[in-house]
Amino acid sequence: SCSRAATRSSWIPVTELSVLTLVLLVAAADLVGRTRHPDRLTARARGPASTWCFYLGLLALVAALEGLLDRAAETSQSWHMAQHIVLLTVAAPLLVLGAPLRRMAWMLPDHWESRLRRNRILRTVSGATPVLVAIAIIMQSAVLAAWHLPGPYQAAIRSPFVHVLEHVAPLL
């Protein structure tokens, strides 16, 4: 039995609502951008492969952080780790390949967007290739390992906010 179960049960509805709300807002923002500002989307962000990756990544987030998997993770360390694996190896790579920075650029003022497009680091990240995704998975694995060291792990058990950070950290 997972010791997180008693701590998490009182705040799960708020977290689930937050995850679902965030995913719906991101999907809505993408749809608005695609319909109202198609000229500001790059060819890659408009492509079907990128679009499928983006929406499947959002679906993986919902699957990992809500519903049956999340409920099973409340009482089982194994399912809790499965939750992390879905976030690490499914959701994050799909979202990166879905070109989220390029999809959401329409929300920025024109002068910000042009500055960001000139930024070499952001261009590299937003133009992610499978090699960059592999590097990201290695980095995320290190983040996952760090969160499960005794100190951070105990902090996540004690604090719902820290536990949410634990789940978000592999996506950053």
PDB file of C-alpha atoms in Angstrom:
ATOM      1  CA  SER A   1       0.000   0.000   0.000  1.00  0.00           C
ATOM      2  CA  CYS A   2       1.220   3.463  -0.853  1.00  0.00           C
ATOM      3  CA  SER A   3       1.642   5.857   2.053  1.00  0.00           C
ATOM      4  CA  ARG A   4       0.494   8.724  -0.187  1.00  0.00           C
ATOM      5  CA  ALA A   5      -3.081   7.440  -0.177  1.00  0.00           C
ATOM      6  CA  ALA A   6      -4.209   9.081   3.054  1.00  0.00           C
ATOM      7  CA  THR A   7      -2.505  12.367   2.245  1.00  0.00           C
ATOM      8  CA  ARG A   8      -3.804  12.668  -1.299  1.00  0.00           C
ATOM      9  CA  SER A   9      -7.437  11.666  -0.890  1.00  0.00           C
ATOM     10  CA  SER A  10      -8.555  15.048   0.418  1.00  0.00           C
ATOM     11  CA  TRP A  11      -7.189  17.081  -2.497  1.00  0.00           C
ATOM     12  CA  ILE A  12      -7.636  14.804  -5.506  1.00  0.00           C
ATOM     13  CA  PRO A  13     -10.829  16.449  -6.871  1.00  0.00           C
ATOM     14  CA  VAL A  14      -9.096  19.835  -7.019  1.00  0.00           C
ATOM     15  CA  THR A  15      -6.076  18.330  -8.788  1.00  0.00           C
ATOM     16  CA  GLU A  16      -8.209  16.418 -11.290  1.00  0.00           C
ATOM     17  CA  LEU A  17     -10.223  19.511 -12.072  1.00  0.00           C
ATOM     18  CA  SER A  18      -7.011  21.471 -12.525  1.00  0.00           C
ATOM     19  CA  VAL A  19      -5.493  18.919 -14.906  1.00  0.00           C
ATOM     20  CA  LEU A  20      -8.641  18.586 -16.966  1.00  0.00           C
ATOM     21  CA  THR A  21      -9.179  22.352 -17.014  1.00  0.00           C
ATOM     22  CA  LEU A  22      -5.597  22.987 -18.090  1.00  0.00           C
ATOM     23  CA  VAL A  23      -5.746  20.383 -20.868  1.00  0.00           C
ATOM     24  CA  LEU A  24      -9.056  21.756 -22.152  1.00  0.00           C
ATOM     25  CA  LEU A  25      -7.710  25.327 -22.083  1.00  0.00           C
ATOM     26  CA  VAL A  26      -4.575  24.316 -23.980  1.00  0.00           C
ATOM     27  CA  ALA A  27      -6.611  22.402 -26.571  1.00  0.00           C
ATOM     28  CA  ALA A  28      -9.008  25.339 -26.941  1.00  0.00           C
ATOM     29  CA  ALA A  29      -6.101  27.767 -27.317  1.00  0.00           C
ATOM     30  CA  ASP A  30      -4.631  25.568 -30.060  1.00  0.00           C
ATOM     31  CA  LEU A  31      -7.952  25.392 -31.894  1.00  0.00           C
ATOM     32  CA  VAL A  32      -8.423  29.165 -31.651  1.00  0.00           C
ATOM     33  CA  GLY A  33      -4.909  29.743 -32.949  1.00  0.00           C
ATOM     34  CA  ARG A  34      -5.387  27.316 -35.828  1.00  0.00           C
ATOM     35  CA  THR A  35      -8.636  28.956 -36.934  1.00  0.00           C
ATOM     36  CA  ARG A  36      -8.032  32.650 -36.209  1.00  0.00           C
ATOM     37  CA  HIS A  37      -4.289  32.941 -36.799  1.00  0.00           C
ATOM     38  CA  PRO A  38      -3.216  30.198 -39.230  1.00  0.00           C
ATOM     39  CA  ASP A  39      -0.604  32.551 -40.682  1.00  0.00           C
ATOM     40  CA  ARG A  40       1.261  32.571 -37.348  1.00  0.00           C
ATOM     41  CA  LEU A  41       1.589  28.772 -37.218  1.00  0.00           C
ATOM     42  CA  THR A  42       4.695  27.272 -38.742  1.00  0.00           C
ATOM     43  CA  ALA A  43       4.309  24.528 -41.329  1.00  0.00           C
ATOM     44  CA  ARG A  44       5.474  22.001 -38.733  1.00  0.00           C
ATOM     45  CA  ALA A  45       2.842  23.074 -36.201  1.00  0.00           C
ATOM     46  CA  ARG A  46       0.136  22.853 -38.894  1.00  0.00           C
ATOM     47  CA  GLY A  47       1.151  19.373 -40.038  1.00  0.00           C
ATOM     48  CA  PRO A  48      -0.957  16.317 -39.259  1.00  0.00           C
ATOM     49  CA  ALA A  49       1.867  14.427 -37.495  1.00  0.00           C
ATOM     50  CA  SER A  50       2.532  17.333 -35.167  1.00  0.00           C
ATOM     51  CA  THR A  51      -1.166  17.778 -34.483  1.00  0.00           C
ATOM     52  CA  TRP A  52      -1.646  14.086 -33.685  1.00  0.00           C
ATOM     53  CA  CYS A  53       1.383  14.087 -31.369  1.00  0.00           C
ATOM     54  CA  PHE A  54       0.142  17.192 -29.566  1.00  0.00           C
ATOM     55  CA  TYR A  55      -3.370  15.900 -28.912  1.00  0.00           C
ATOM     56  CA  LEU A  56      -2.217  12.379 -28.037  1.00  0.00           C
ATOM     57  CA  GLY A  57       0.221  13.971 -25.559  1.00  0.00           C
ATOM     58  CA  LEU A  58      -2.651  15.894 -23.962  1.00  0.00           C
ATOM     59  CA  LEU A  59      -4.684  12.677 -23.832  1.00  0.00           C
ATOM     60  CA  ALA A  60      -1.760  10.875 -22.150  1.00  0.00           C
ATOM     61  CA  LEU A  61      -1.651  13.647 -19.515  1.00  0.00           C
ATOM     62  CA  VAL A  62      -5.321  13.173 -18.730  1.00  0.00           C
ATOM     63  CA  ALA A  63      -4.947   9.376 -18.696  1.00  0.00           C
ATOM     64  CA  ALA A  64      -2.018   9.563 -16.274  1.00  0.00           C
ATOM     65  CA  LEU A  65      -3.350  12.203 -13.914  1.00  0.00           C
ATOM     66  CA  GLU A  66      -7.047  11.416 -13.828  1.00  0.00           C
ATOM     67  CA  GLY A  67      -9.290   8.413 -13.879  1.00  0.00           C
ATOM     68  CA  LEU A  68      -8.352   4.821 -13.224  1.00  0.00           C
ATOM     69  CA  LEU A  69      -4.573   5.177 -13.266  1.00  0.00           C
ATOM     70  CA  ASP A  70      -4.641   8.056 -10.805  1.00  0.00           C
ATOM     71  CA  ARG A  71      -7.032   6.207  -8.494  1.00  0.00           C
ATOM     72  CA  ALA A  72      -4.850   3.090  -8.593  1.00  0.00           C
ATOM     73  CA  ALA A  73      -1.776   5.248  -7.846  1.00  0.00           C
ATOM     74  CA  GLU A  74      -3.441   6.411  -4.626  1.00  0.00           C
ATOM     75  CA  THR A  75      -3.030   2.995  -3.043  1.00  0.00           C
ATOM     76  CA  SER A  76      -0.191   1.332  -4.942  1.00  0.00           C
ATOM     77  CA  GLN A  77       3.418   2.391  -5.335  1.00  0.00           C
ATOM     78  CA  SER A  78       3.612   0.313  -8.528  1.00  0.00           C
ATOM     79  CA  TRP A  79       0.742   2.204 -10.128  1.00  0.00           C
ATOM     80  CA  HIS A  80       2.216   5.471  -8.884  1.00  0.00           C
ATOM     81  CA  MET A  81       5.424   4.632 -10.732  1.00  0.00           C
ATOM     82  CA  ALA A  82       3.406   3.624 -13.816  1.00  0.00           C
ATOM     83  CA  GLN A  83       1.887   7.088 -13.673  1.00  0.00           C
ATOM     84  CA  HIS A  84       5.374   8.606 -13.781  1.00  0.00           C
ATOM     85  CA  ILE A  85       6.384   6.361 -16.671  1.00  0.00           C
ATOM     86  CA  VAL A  86       3.369   7.471 -18.731  1.00  0.00           C
ATOM     87  CA  LEU A  87       4.257  11.115 -18.058  1.00  0.00           C
ATOM     88  CA  LEU A  88       7.936  10.541 -18.788  1.00  0.00           C
ATOM     89  CA  THR A  89       7.919   8.270 -21.803  1.00  0.00           C
ATOM     90  CA  VAL A  90       4.561   8.947 -23.440  1.00  0.00           C
ATOM     91  CA  ALA A  91       3.124  12.380 -22.612  1.00  0.00           C
ATOM     92  CA  ALA A  92       6.306  14.461 -22.596  1.00  0.00           C
ATOM     93  CA  PRO A  93       7.790  13.181 -25.889  1.00  0.00           C
ATOM     94  CA  LEU A  94       4.436  13.454 -27.681  1.00  0.00           C
ATOM     95  CA  LEU A  95       3.938  16.993 -26.438  1.00  0.00           C
ATOM     96  CA  VAL A  96       7.436  18.016 -27.517  1.00  0.00           C
ATOM     97  CA  LEU A  97       6.959  16.480 -30.961  1.00  0.00           C
ATOM     98  CA  GLY A  98       3.626  18.307 -31.112  1.00  0.00           C
ATOM     99  CA  ALA A  99       5.519  21.641 -31.247  1.00  0.00           C
ATOM    100  CA  PRO A 100       3.699  23.357 -28.355  1.00  0.00           C
ATOM    101  CA  LEU A 101       5.794  26.540 -28.492  1.00  0.00           C
ATOM    102  CA  ARG A 102       5.015  26.994 -32.170  1.00  0.00           C
ATOM    103  CA  ARG A 103       1.337  26.229 -31.593  1.00  0.00           C
ATOM    104  CA  MET A 104       0.920  28.821 -28.868  1.00  0.00           C
ATOM    105  CA  ALA A 105       2.980  31.587 -30.487  1.00  0.00           C
ATOM    106  CA  TRP A 106      -0.193  33.260 -31.749  1.00  0.00           C
ATOM    107  CA  MET A 107      -1.011  34.307 -28.163  1.00  0.00           C
ATOM    108  CA  LEU A 108       2.082  36.492 -27.933  1.00  0.00           C
ATOM    109  CA  PRO A 109       2.341  40.090 -29.119  1.00  0.00           C
ATOM    110  CA  ASP A 110       4.079  40.299 -32.508  1.00  0.00           C
ATOM    111  CA  HIS A 111       7.263  41.871 -31.110  1.00  0.00           C
ATOM    112  CA  TRP A 112       7.623  39.101 -28.472  1.00  0.00           C
ATOM    113  CA  GLU A 113       7.103  36.400 -31.045  1.00  0.00           C
ATOM    114  CA  SER A 114       9.816  37.790 -33.318  1.00  0.00           C
ATOM    115  CA  ARG A 115      12.256  37.992 -30.377  1.00  0.00           C
ATOM    116  CA  LEU A 116      11.498  34.431 -29.356  1.00  0.00           C
ATOM    117  CA  ARG A 117      11.939  33.186 -32.932  1.00  0.00           C
ATOM    118  CA  ARG A 118      15.460  34.679 -32.923  1.00  0.00           C
ATOM    119  CA  ASN A 119      16.377  32.969 -29.633  1.00  0.00           C
ATOM    120  CA  ARG A 120      18.711  30.070 -30.521  1.00  0.00           C
ATOM    121  CA  ILE A 121      17.801  27.925 -27.501  1.00  0.00           C
ATOM    122  CA  LEU A 122      14.065  28.246 -28.079  1.00  0.00           C
ATOM    123  CA  ARG A 123      14.510  27.519 -31.790  1.00  0.00           C
ATOM    124  CA  THR A 124      16.381  24.334 -30.882  1.00  0.00           C
ATOM    125  CA  VAL A 125      13.772  23.245 -28.343  1.00  0.00           C
ATOM    126  CA  SER A 126      10.801  24.092 -30.555  1.00  0.00           C
ATOM    127  CA  GLY A 127      12.395  22.249 -33.484  1.00  0.00           C
ATOM    128  CA  ALA A 128      12.734  19.051 -31.474  1.00  0.00           C
ATOM    129  CA  THR A 129      13.896  15.997 -33.320  1.00  0.00           C
ATOM    130  CA  PRO A 130      13.819  12.402 -32.130  1.00  0.00           C
ATOM    131  CA  VAL A 131      17.422  12.841 -30.923  1.00  0.00           C
ATOM    132  CA  LEU A 132      16.396  15.778 -28.735  1.00  0.00           C
ATOM    133  CA  VAL A 133      13.445  13.780 -27.459  1.00  0.00           C
ATOM    134  CA  ALA A 134      15.828  10.946 -26.496  1.00  0.00           C
ATOM    135  CA  ILE A 135      18.051  13.439 -24.643  1.00  0.00           C
ATOM    136  CA  ALA A 136      14.958  14.808 -22.907  1.00  0.00           C
ATOM    137  CA  ILE A 137      13.938  11.307 -21.788  1.00  0.00           C
ATOM    138  CA  ILE A 138      17.376  10.794 -20.245  1.00  0.00           C
ATOM    139  CA  MET A 139      17.121  14.141 -18.437  1.00  0.00           C
ATOM    140  CA  GLN A 140      13.589  13.365 -17.294  1.00  0.00           C
ATOM    141  CA  SER A 141      14.718  10.003 -15.964  1.00  0.00           C
ATOM    142  CA  ALA A 142      17.254  11.839 -13.816  1.00  0.00           C
ATOM    143  CA  VAL A 143      14.489  14.150 -12.575  1.00  0.00           C
ATOM    144  CA  LEU A 144      12.299  11.156 -11.756  1.00  0.00           C
ATOM    145  CA  ALA A 145      15.134   9.484  -9.858  1.00  0.00           C
ATOM    146  CA  ALA A 146      15.831  12.683  -7.905  1.00  0.00           C
ATOM    147  CA  TRP A 147      12.181  13.029  -6.867  1.00  0.00           C
ATOM    148  CA  HIS A 148      12.261   9.536  -5.433  1.00  0.00           C
ATOM    149  CA  LEU A 149      15.227  10.122  -3.174  1.00  0.00           C
ATOM    150  CA  PRO A 150      14.136  10.077   0.486  1.00  0.00           C
ATOM    151  CA  GLY A 151      14.017  13.868   1.050  1.00  0.00           C
ATOM    152  CA  PRO A 152      12.012  14.958  -2.028  1.00  0.00           C
ATOM    153  CA  TYR A 153       9.830  11.851  -1.837  1.00  0.00           C
ATOM    154  CA  GLN A 154       8.847  12.534   1.789  1.00  0.00           C
ATOM    155  CA  ALA A 155       8.180  16.192   0.953  1.00  0.00           C
ATOM    156  CA  ALA A 156       5.814  15.090  -1.831  1.00  0.00           C
ATOM    157  CA  ILE A 157       4.003  12.789   0.583  1.00  0.00           C
ATOM    158  CA  ARG A 158       3.532  15.607   3.114  1.00  0.00           C
ATOM    159  CA  SER A 159       2.542  18.373   0.708  1.00  0.00           C
ATOM    160  CA  PRO A 160      -0.083  18.172  -2.053  1.00  0.00           C
ATOM    161  CA  PHE A 161       1.558  21.163  -3.772  1.00  0.00           C
ATOM    162  CA  VAL A 162       4.976  19.470  -3.791  1.00  0.00           C
ATOM    163  CA  HIS A 163       3.343  16.286  -5.108  1.00  0.00           C
ATOM    164  CA  VAL A 164       1.863  18.250  -8.027  1.00  0.00           C
ATOM    165  CA  LEU A 165       5.343  19.680  -8.693  1.00  0.00           C
ATOM    166  CA  GLU A 166       6.688  16.127  -8.713  1.00  0.00           C
ATOM    167  CA  HIS A 167       4.277  15.235 -11.508  1.00  0.00           C
ATOM    168  CA  VAL A 168       4.921  18.411 -13.492  1.00  0.00           C
ATOM    169  CA  ALA A 169       8.737  18.312 -13.220  1.00  0.00           C
ATOM    170  CA  PRO A 170       9.296  15.631 -15.922  1.00  0.00           C
ATOM    171  CA  LEU A 171       7.325  17.760 -18.379  1.00  0.00           C
ATOM    172  CA  LEU A 172       9.557  20.811 -17.994  1.00  0.00           C
TER     173      LEU A 172
END
